[in-house]
Amino acid sequence: MSARRKAGVVAGVVTVGAVAAAVTIFNLPEAESSSGGPSGGNTVANTADIQKETLVDRETHDGTLGHGSTTTLAGRGSGTVTWLPAAGTTISRGKPLYKLDNKPVVLLYGTLPAYRTLRSGVKGTDVKQFEKNLWALGYRGFTVDEKYTAATADAVEDWQDDLGLSETGTVETSQIWYAPTAVRVDSQSSENGAVVQPGAELLKYTGTALVATVDLTMDAQRLAKQGAAVQVGMPDGKDLPGRIVKVGTTVQEGQGDQEDTTLIEVTISFSGAPKGVDDAAVSVDFVASERKDVLTVPVAALLALAEGGYGVQVVDGATTKIVAVETGLFADGKVEITGDGLAAGMKVGMPA
């Protein structure tokens, strides 16, 4: 008796260009018997081997090189802008980010923003963060701790003198700006001669390291795992190891009557990029899942069982039998399977 045809759908993932897609299997043969008993006398024209291998759910997506997302610097003081750094300038600890009334506002390293005036008698983690910077800049004579002492104030006066500021021994929030590391000026938001008030946007900056950025659609969000390893394909053909360091969302505005689209923005750090590749296009290989030393067959070898679930037709010479299987990872046109008595090297029938 010839096998009847039945449509079935199995959810899975394969790589199709750079876009994630569901594996849809049409016209799966319905097995005549799922008891596992032999059904000898059948001739199977096409077979495939059950293999033991590492199955990887991998996808490649296009990305761009740059310096990551921008941070807006809004001034804390009022006055006339007398100096702004040019786009592309790298600013490190102790260097001015801009000048108001010809007085520098200095970059310091830290994650806690300046939120109060620091003076003798003040205590807190913000004091320790500031004192670490002062020490790193070469000013001494105080203990780096959470106490702003007279000794700290003396060191601050020396620092202010070197900057050309009034030697007050206190640190106003309008004199400093904190960032985790050195920054790269992305663009100017004001200009020399502009009269500004507190809160005015003066410039935008990024990190200094070159990173790759990839926008993923929501159906590929399984790929966006913080800390996951990836491979970055450079314009010169070299692949560099990278790691996902940031996962966020961005909104792509729809054209015309189309709705806006929410995308997952993935930032990837890596090292070893050749010079002069800023804003270049790259490819990024993501690995969503990996299953080591599992039994696999081609997805097309799956049979839709009449009682539900899936099986494979095991072929042993002229003898065949249907074995029910549990499916696991789908990738690259193959599927992970487990079932009674199955082993690597066995042959399974393939639909004509």
Short mmCIF file of C-alpha atoms in Angstrom, two decimals:
data_model
loop_
_atom_site.label_atom_id
_atom_site.label_comp_id
_atom_site.label_asym_id
_atom_site.label_seq_id
_atom_site.Cartn_x
_atom_site.Cartn_y
_atom_site.Cartn_z
CA MET A 1 0.00 0.00 0.00
CA SER A 2 1.41 3.38 -0.89
CA ALA A 3 1.82 5.90 1.93
CA ARG A 4 -0.79 8.63 2.06
CA ARG A 5 0.44 12.20 2.19
CA LYS A 6 -0.24 14.45 5.13
CA ALA A 7 0.82 18.07 5.76
CA GLY A 8 2.69 18.88 8.96
CA VAL A 9 4.51 21.84 10.41
CA VAL A 10 7.49 21.70 12.74
CA ALA A 11 8.76 24.86 14.41
CA GLY A 12 12.50 25.36 14.07
CA VAL A 13 15.22 27.65 12.80
CA VAL A 14 17.55 27.56 9.82
CA THR A 15 19.86 30.06 8.23
CA VAL A 16 18.39 31.59 5.08
CA GLY A 17 20.67 34.39 3.99
CA ALA A 18 20.74 36.60 7.05
CA VAL A 19 17.13 36.20 8.15
CA ALA A 20 15.64 33.84 10.73
CA ALA A 21 12.84 31.65 9.39
CA ALA A 22 10.56 28.92 10.66
CA VAL A 23 11.14 25.44 9.24
CA THR A 24 7.96 24.39 7.49
CA ILE A 25 7.73 20.79 6.34
CA PHE A 26 5.00 20.09 3.83
CA ASN A 27 3.79 16.69 2.63
CA LEU A 28 5.25 14.66 5.45
CA PRO A 29 4.43 11.00 4.79
CA GLU A 30 2.03 9.54 7.32
CA ALA A 31 3.56 6.36 8.70
CA GLU A 32 1.46 3.23 8.13
CA SER A 33 2.58 1.78 11.44
CA SER A 34 4.08 3.39 14.50
CA SER A 35 4.32 0.26 16.61
CA GLY A 36 8.01 -0.15 15.95
CA GLY A 37 7.43 -3.57 14.39
CA PRO A 38 8.99 -4.55 11.06
CA SER A 39 7.19 -3.86 7.83
CA GLY A 40 9.37 -6.00 5.59
CA GLY A 41 9.11 -6.12 1.85
CA ASN A 42 9.13 -2.35 1.42
CA THR A 43 11.79 -0.99 -0.89
CA VAL A 44 13.22 2.38 0.14
CA ALA A 45 14.80 4.21 -2.76
CA ASN A 46 16.47 7.00 -0.79
CA THR A 47 18.07 6.84 2.64
CA ALA A 48 20.17 9.03 4.91
CA ASP A 49 22.45 8.15 7.80
CA ILE A 50 21.69 8.94 11.41
CA GLN A 51 24.68 11.01 12.47
CA LYS A 52 26.19 11.87 15.84
CA GLU A 53 27.41 15.43 15.70
CA THR A 54 27.32 18.92 17.19
CA LEU A 55 24.27 20.79 15.94
CA VAL A 56 24.48 24.58 15.96
CA ASP A 57 21.64 27.07 15.53
CA ARG A 58 23.64 29.78 13.77
CA GLU A 59 22.63 32.90 11.88
CA THR A 60 24.52 35.65 10.07
CA HIS A 61 23.29 39.24 10.12
CA ASP A 62 24.59 42.45 8.63
CA GLY A 63 26.00 45.13 10.92
CA THR A 64 27.98 48.34 10.86
CA LEU A 65 31.15 49.50 12.57
CA GLY A 66 31.14 52.60 14.73
CA HIS A 67 31.58 53.73 18.30
CA GLY A 68 28.23 52.73 19.72
CA SER A 69 25.32 54.80 20.98
CA THR A 70 25.74 58.47 21.83
CA THR A 71 25.40 60.22 25.18
CA THR A 72 24.24 63.82 25.35
CA LEU A 73 26.25 66.23 27.48
CA ALA A 74 24.09 69.00 28.91
CA GLY A 75 25.89 71.87 30.62
CA ARG A 76 25.51 72.43 34.36
CA GLY A 77 26.40 76.11 34.38
CA SER A 78 25.45 79.28 32.58
CA GLY A 79 27.70 81.51 30.51
CA THR A 80 29.21 81.92 27.06
CA VAL A 81 30.64 78.92 25.23
CA THR A 82 34.30 79.75 24.54
CA TRP A 83 35.58 76.33 23.43
CA LEU A 84 34.19 73.03 22.18
CA PRO A 85 36.21 70.00 21.01
CA ALA A 86 35.93 68.97 17.38
CA ALA A 87 34.04 65.82 16.35
CA GLY A 88 36.31 62.80 16.54
CA THR A 89 38.39 64.20 19.41
CA THR A 90 39.25 61.76 22.21
CA ILE A 91 39.10 63.23 25.71
CA SER A 92 40.62 61.45 28.69
CA ARG A 93 40.55 61.98 32.44
CA GLY A 94 41.50 65.45 33.60
CA LYS A 95 41.03 67.07 30.18
CA PRO A 96 38.37 69.71 29.42
CA LEU A 97 35.16 68.70 27.68
CA TYR A 98 34.20 72.32 26.99
CA LYS A 99 34.73 75.81 28.38
CA LEU A 100 32.21 78.33 29.64
CA ASP A 101 33.48 81.89 30.12
CA ASN A 102 36.90 80.39 29.36
CA LYS A 103 36.72 78.10 32.41
CA PRO A 104 37.19 74.38 31.69
CA VAL A 105 34.68 71.70 32.63
CA VAL A 106 36.79 68.58 33.24
CA LEU A 107 36.14 64.92 32.45
CA LEU A 108 36.57 62.50 35.35
CA TYR A 109 36.00 58.74 35.43
CA GLY A 110 33.09 57.23 37.32
CA THR A 111 29.55 55.94 37.07
CA LEU A 112 27.98 58.17 39.73
CA PRO A 113 27.07 61.61 38.33
CA ALA A 114 28.12 64.78 40.15
CA TYR A 115 25.00 65.73 42.10
CA ARG A 116 26.19 68.00 44.93
CA THR A 117 28.95 70.40 45.87
CA LEU A 118 31.93 68.68 47.49
CA ARG A 119 33.53 70.51 50.42
CA SER A 120 35.20 69.81 53.77
CA GLY A 121 32.99 67.71 56.03
CA VAL A 122 31.06 66.00 53.22
CA LYS A 123 31.01 62.18 53.28
CA GLY A 124 29.86 59.57 50.75
CA THR A 125 30.70 57.36 47.81
CA ASP A 126 30.75 60.39 45.52
CA VAL A 127 33.63 61.77 47.60
CA LYS A 128 35.61 58.56 47.18
CA GLN A 129 34.94 58.55 43.42
CA PHE A 130 36.23 62.11 43.13
CA GLU A 131 39.28 61.45 45.34
CA LYS A 132 40.23 58.44 43.19
CA ASN A 133 40.35 60.76 40.18
CA LEU A 134 42.30 63.42 42.01
CA TRP A 135 44.86 60.81 43.09
CA ALA A 136 45.07 59.37 39.55
CA LEU A 137 45.83 62.88 38.26
CA GLY A 138 48.85 63.08 40.54
CA TYR A 139 47.55 65.11 43.46
CA ARG A 140 48.51 63.75 46.88
CA GLY A 141 48.48 64.57 50.60
CA PHE A 142 45.08 63.03 51.42
CA THR A 143 43.59 59.59 52.01
CA VAL A 144 41.29 58.18 49.33
CA ASP A 145 38.16 57.38 51.30
CA GLU A 146 34.61 58.65 51.72
CA LYS A 147 35.60 61.70 53.75
CA TYR A 148 36.26 65.10 52.19
CA THR A 149 38.83 66.51 54.62
CA ALA A 150 40.93 69.66 54.84
CA ALA A 151 43.72 67.66 53.20
CA THR A 152 41.40 66.90 50.27
CA ALA A 153 40.55 70.59 50.00
CA ASP A 154 44.27 71.49 49.87
CA ALA A 155 44.80 69.04 46.98
CA VAL A 156 41.72 70.45 45.22
CA GLU A 157 43.16 73.96 45.47
CA ASP A 158 46.34 72.78 43.75
CA TRP A 159 44.23 71.13 41.05
CA GLN A 160 42.11 74.25 40.56
CA ASP A 161 45.23 76.41 40.34
CA ASP A 162 46.60 74.22 37.54
CA LEU A 163 43.29 74.54 35.68
CA GLY A 164 43.22 78.31 36.02
CA LEU A 165 40.18 78.22 38.30
CA SER A 166 39.55 80.06 41.53
CA GLU A 167 41.24 78.17 44.39
CA THR A 168 38.19 77.56 46.54
CA GLY A 169 38.93 74.01 47.73
CA THR A 170 35.32 73.07 46.90
CA VAL A 171 34.10 71.30 43.77
CA GLU A 172 30.90 72.53 42.14
CA THR A 173 28.84 70.18 39.96
CA SER A 174 29.33 72.62 37.08
CA GLN A 175 33.12 72.06 37.16
CA ILE A 176 33.21 68.30 36.41
CA TRP A 177 31.52 65.63 34.32
CA TYR A 178 31.74 61.88 34.91
CA ALA A 179 31.94 59.11 32.29
CA PRO A 180 33.04 55.49 32.81
CA THR A 181 36.12 55.88 30.57
CA ALA A 182 37.62 58.23 28.00
CA VAL A 183 35.11 59.55 25.47
CA ARG A 184 35.08 60.35 21.76
CA VAL A 185 33.22 63.49 20.67
CA ASP A 186 30.55 62.48 18.18
CA SER A 187 29.14 65.92 17.34
CA GLN A 188 28.79 69.47 18.59
CA SER A 189 25.35 70.67 19.67
CA SER A 190 26.33 74.29 20.31
CA GLU A 191 28.96 76.71 19.05
CA ASN A 192 31.52 79.22 20.25
CA GLY A 193 29.89 82.41 21.39
CA ALA A 194 26.58 80.81 22.28
CA VAL A 195 25.09 82.01 25.56
CA VAL A 196 23.73 79.00 27.41
CA GLN A 197 21.83 78.20 30.58
CA PRO A 198 22.02 75.05 32.75
CA GLY A 199 20.63 72.07 30.85
CA ALA A 200 21.66 73.33 27.41
CA GLU A 201 22.90 70.56 25.11
CA LEU A 202 26.54 71.18 24.21
CA LEU A 203 27.79 68.00 22.53
CA LYS A 204 27.28 64.28 22.08
CA TYR A 205 29.89 61.66 22.77
CA THR A 206 30.50 57.91 22.48
CA GLY A 207 33.03 55.44 23.79
CA THR A 208 36.45 55.34 22.16
CA ALA A 209 36.46 51.64 21.22
CA LEU A 210 35.32 50.50 17.79
CA VAL A 211 32.23 48.29 18.08
CA ALA A 212 29.85 46.52 15.72
CA THR A 213 26.13 47.26 15.89
CA VAL A 214 23.42 44.95 14.55
CA ASP A 215 19.67 45.62 14.44
CA LEU A 216 17.67 42.41 14.83
CA THR A 217 13.97 41.92 14.28
CA MET A 218 11.94 40.67 17.24
CA ASP A 219 11.71 37.13 15.84
CA ALA A 220 15.51 36.90 16.13
CA GLN A 221 15.67 38.04 19.75
CA ARG A 222 16.93 34.61 20.86
CA LEU A 223 20.27 35.62 19.32
CA ALA A 224 20.64 38.72 21.50
CA LYS A 225 22.20 37.27 24.65
CA GLN A 226 24.32 39.56 26.79
CA GLY A 227 27.85 38.18 26.99
CA ALA A 228 27.40 35.70 24.13
CA ALA A 229 30.37 35.07 21.83
CA VAL A 230 30.07 35.99 18.13
CA GLN A 231 32.29 36.23 15.06
CA VAL A 232 32.65 39.58 13.27
CA GLY A 233 33.40 39.36 9.56
CA MET A 234 35.57 42.34 8.60
CA PRO A 235 35.65 44.10 5.20
CA ASP A 236 39.05 42.51 4.47
CA GLY A 237 37.60 39.01 4.87
CA LYS A 238 39.04 38.28 8.32
CA ASP A 239 36.84 36.96 11.13
CA LEU A 240 37.45 38.45 14.57
CA PRO A 241 36.08 37.03 17.84
CA GLY A 242 33.65 39.34 19.59
CA ARG A 243 31.20 39.45 22.46
CA ILE A 244 27.77 41.02 22.94
CA VAL A 245 28.20 43.82 25.49
CA LYS A 246 24.88 45.61 25.22
CA VAL A 247 21.33 44.73 24.19
CA GLY A 248 18.70 47.44 23.78
CA THR A 249 15.78 48.42 21.60
CA THR A 250 15.37 51.03 18.93
CA VAL A 251 12.38 52.12 16.84
CA GLN A 252 12.55 52.25 13.06
CA GLU A 253 10.03 54.74 11.70
CA GLY A 254 7.63 53.33 9.15
CA GLN A 255 7.49 54.76 5.65
CA GLY A 256 4.18 56.22 4.50
CA ASP A 257 1.31 54.28 6.06
CA GLN A 258 3.58 51.60 7.49
CA GLU A 259 3.77 51.21 11.26
CA ASP A 260 6.94 51.81 13.22
CA THR A 261 9.05 48.71 13.82
CA THR A 262 10.73 47.88 17.11
CA LEU A 263 14.20 46.43 16.61
CA ILE A 264 16.70 44.89 18.99
CA GLU A 265 19.97 46.82 18.91
CA VAL A 266 22.95 44.61 19.69
CA THR A 267 26.36 46.13 20.44
CA ILE A 268 29.42 43.90 20.02
CA SER A 269 32.93 44.55 21.28
CA PHE A 270 36.01 43.10 19.59
CA SER A 271 39.64 43.93 18.97
CA GLY A 272 42.05 43.72 16.07
CA ALA A 273 40.15 45.77 13.49
CA PRO A 274 42.34 47.31 10.77
CA LYS A 275 42.66 51.08 10.71
CA GLY A 276 40.32 53.21 8.65
CA VAL A 277 37.27 50.96 8.84
CA ASP A 278 34.95 53.31 10.76
CA ASP A 279 31.35 53.11 9.50
CA ALA A 280 32.18 50.06 7.36
CA ALA A 281 29.71 47.21 6.84
CA VAL A 282 30.42 43.90 8.56
CA SER A 283 28.74 40.53 8.98
CA VAL A 284 28.14 39.01 12.40
CA ASP A 285 27.73 35.28 13.06
CA PHE A 286 25.45 34.60 16.04
CA VAL A 287 25.05 31.25 17.76
CA ALA A 288 21.69 30.90 19.52
CA SER A 289 21.98 27.27 20.62
CA GLU A 290 24.45 24.44 20.41
CA ARG A 291 23.88 20.74 21.08
CA LYS A 292 26.97 18.56 21.31
CA ASP A 293 27.15 14.87 20.43
CA VAL A 294 23.50 14.41 19.52
CA LEU A 295 21.86 12.14 16.95
CA THR A 296 20.61 14.01 13.87
CA VAL A 297 18.76 13.28 10.65
CA PRO A 298 17.69 15.53 7.79
CA VAL A 299 14.46 17.34 8.67
CA ALA A 300 12.86 15.77 5.60
CA ALA A 301 13.31 12.31 7.18
CA LEU A 302 10.65 13.05 9.80
CA LEU A 303 7.32 11.23 9.43
CA ALA A 304 4.02 12.49 10.82
CA LEU A 305 2.63 9.69 13.00
CA ALA A 306 -1.10 9.05 12.82
CA GLU A 307 -1.42 9.15 16.61
CA GLY A 308 0.53 12.39 16.81
CA GLY A 309 4.18 13.28 17.06
CA TYR A 310 6.93 12.26 14.69
CA GLY A 311 8.96 9.25 13.78
CA VAL A 312 11.60 8.01 11.35
CA GLN A 313 11.62 4.97 9.09
CA VAL A 314 14.64 2.90 10.06
CA VAL A 315 15.98 0.88 7.12
CA ASP A 316 17.97 -2.33 7.67
CA GLY A 317 18.56 -3.96 4.30
CA ALA A 318 15.15 -4.96 2.97
CA THR A 319 13.51 -4.52 6.36
CA THR A 320 12.03 -1.27 7.65
CA LYS A 321 10.34 -0.18 10.84
CA ILE A 322 8.89 3.05 12.19
CA VAL A 323 10.47 4.43 15.36
CA ALA A 324 8.80 7.27 17.25
CA VAL A 325 11.19 10.12 18.06
CA GLU A 326 11.40 13.20 20.21
CA THR A 327 12.74 16.20 18.33
CA GLY A 328 15.20 18.74 19.73
CA LEU A 329 17.16 21.50 18.05
CA PHE A 330 16.53 22.31 14.37
CA ALA A 331 19.42 23.85 12.44
CA ASP A 332 20.95 23.80 8.96
CA GLY A 333 18.26 21.49 7.59
CA LYS A 334 18.81 18.88 10.32
CA VAL A 335 16.99 17.96 13.49
CA GLU A 336 18.13 16.46 16.76
CA ILE A 337 16.27 13.21 17.58
CA THR A 338 16.04 10.70 20.40
CA GLY A 339 14.25 7.35 20.16
CA ASP A 340 14.42 3.73 21.33
CA GLY A 341 17.28 1.80 19.79
CA LEU A 342 18.51 4.60 17.54
CA ALA A 343 22.25 4.90 16.98
CA ALA A 344 24.69 6.67 14.71
CA GLY A 345 25.22 4.89 11.41
CA MET A 346 21.67 3.56 11.08
CA LYS A 347 19.84 4.48 7.90
CA VAL A 348 16.49 6.21 7.68
CA GLY A 349 14.14 6.51 4.75
CA MET A 350 13.84 9.77 2.86
CA PRO A 351 10.70 10.86 0.98
CA ALA A 352 11.03 10.56 -2.75
#
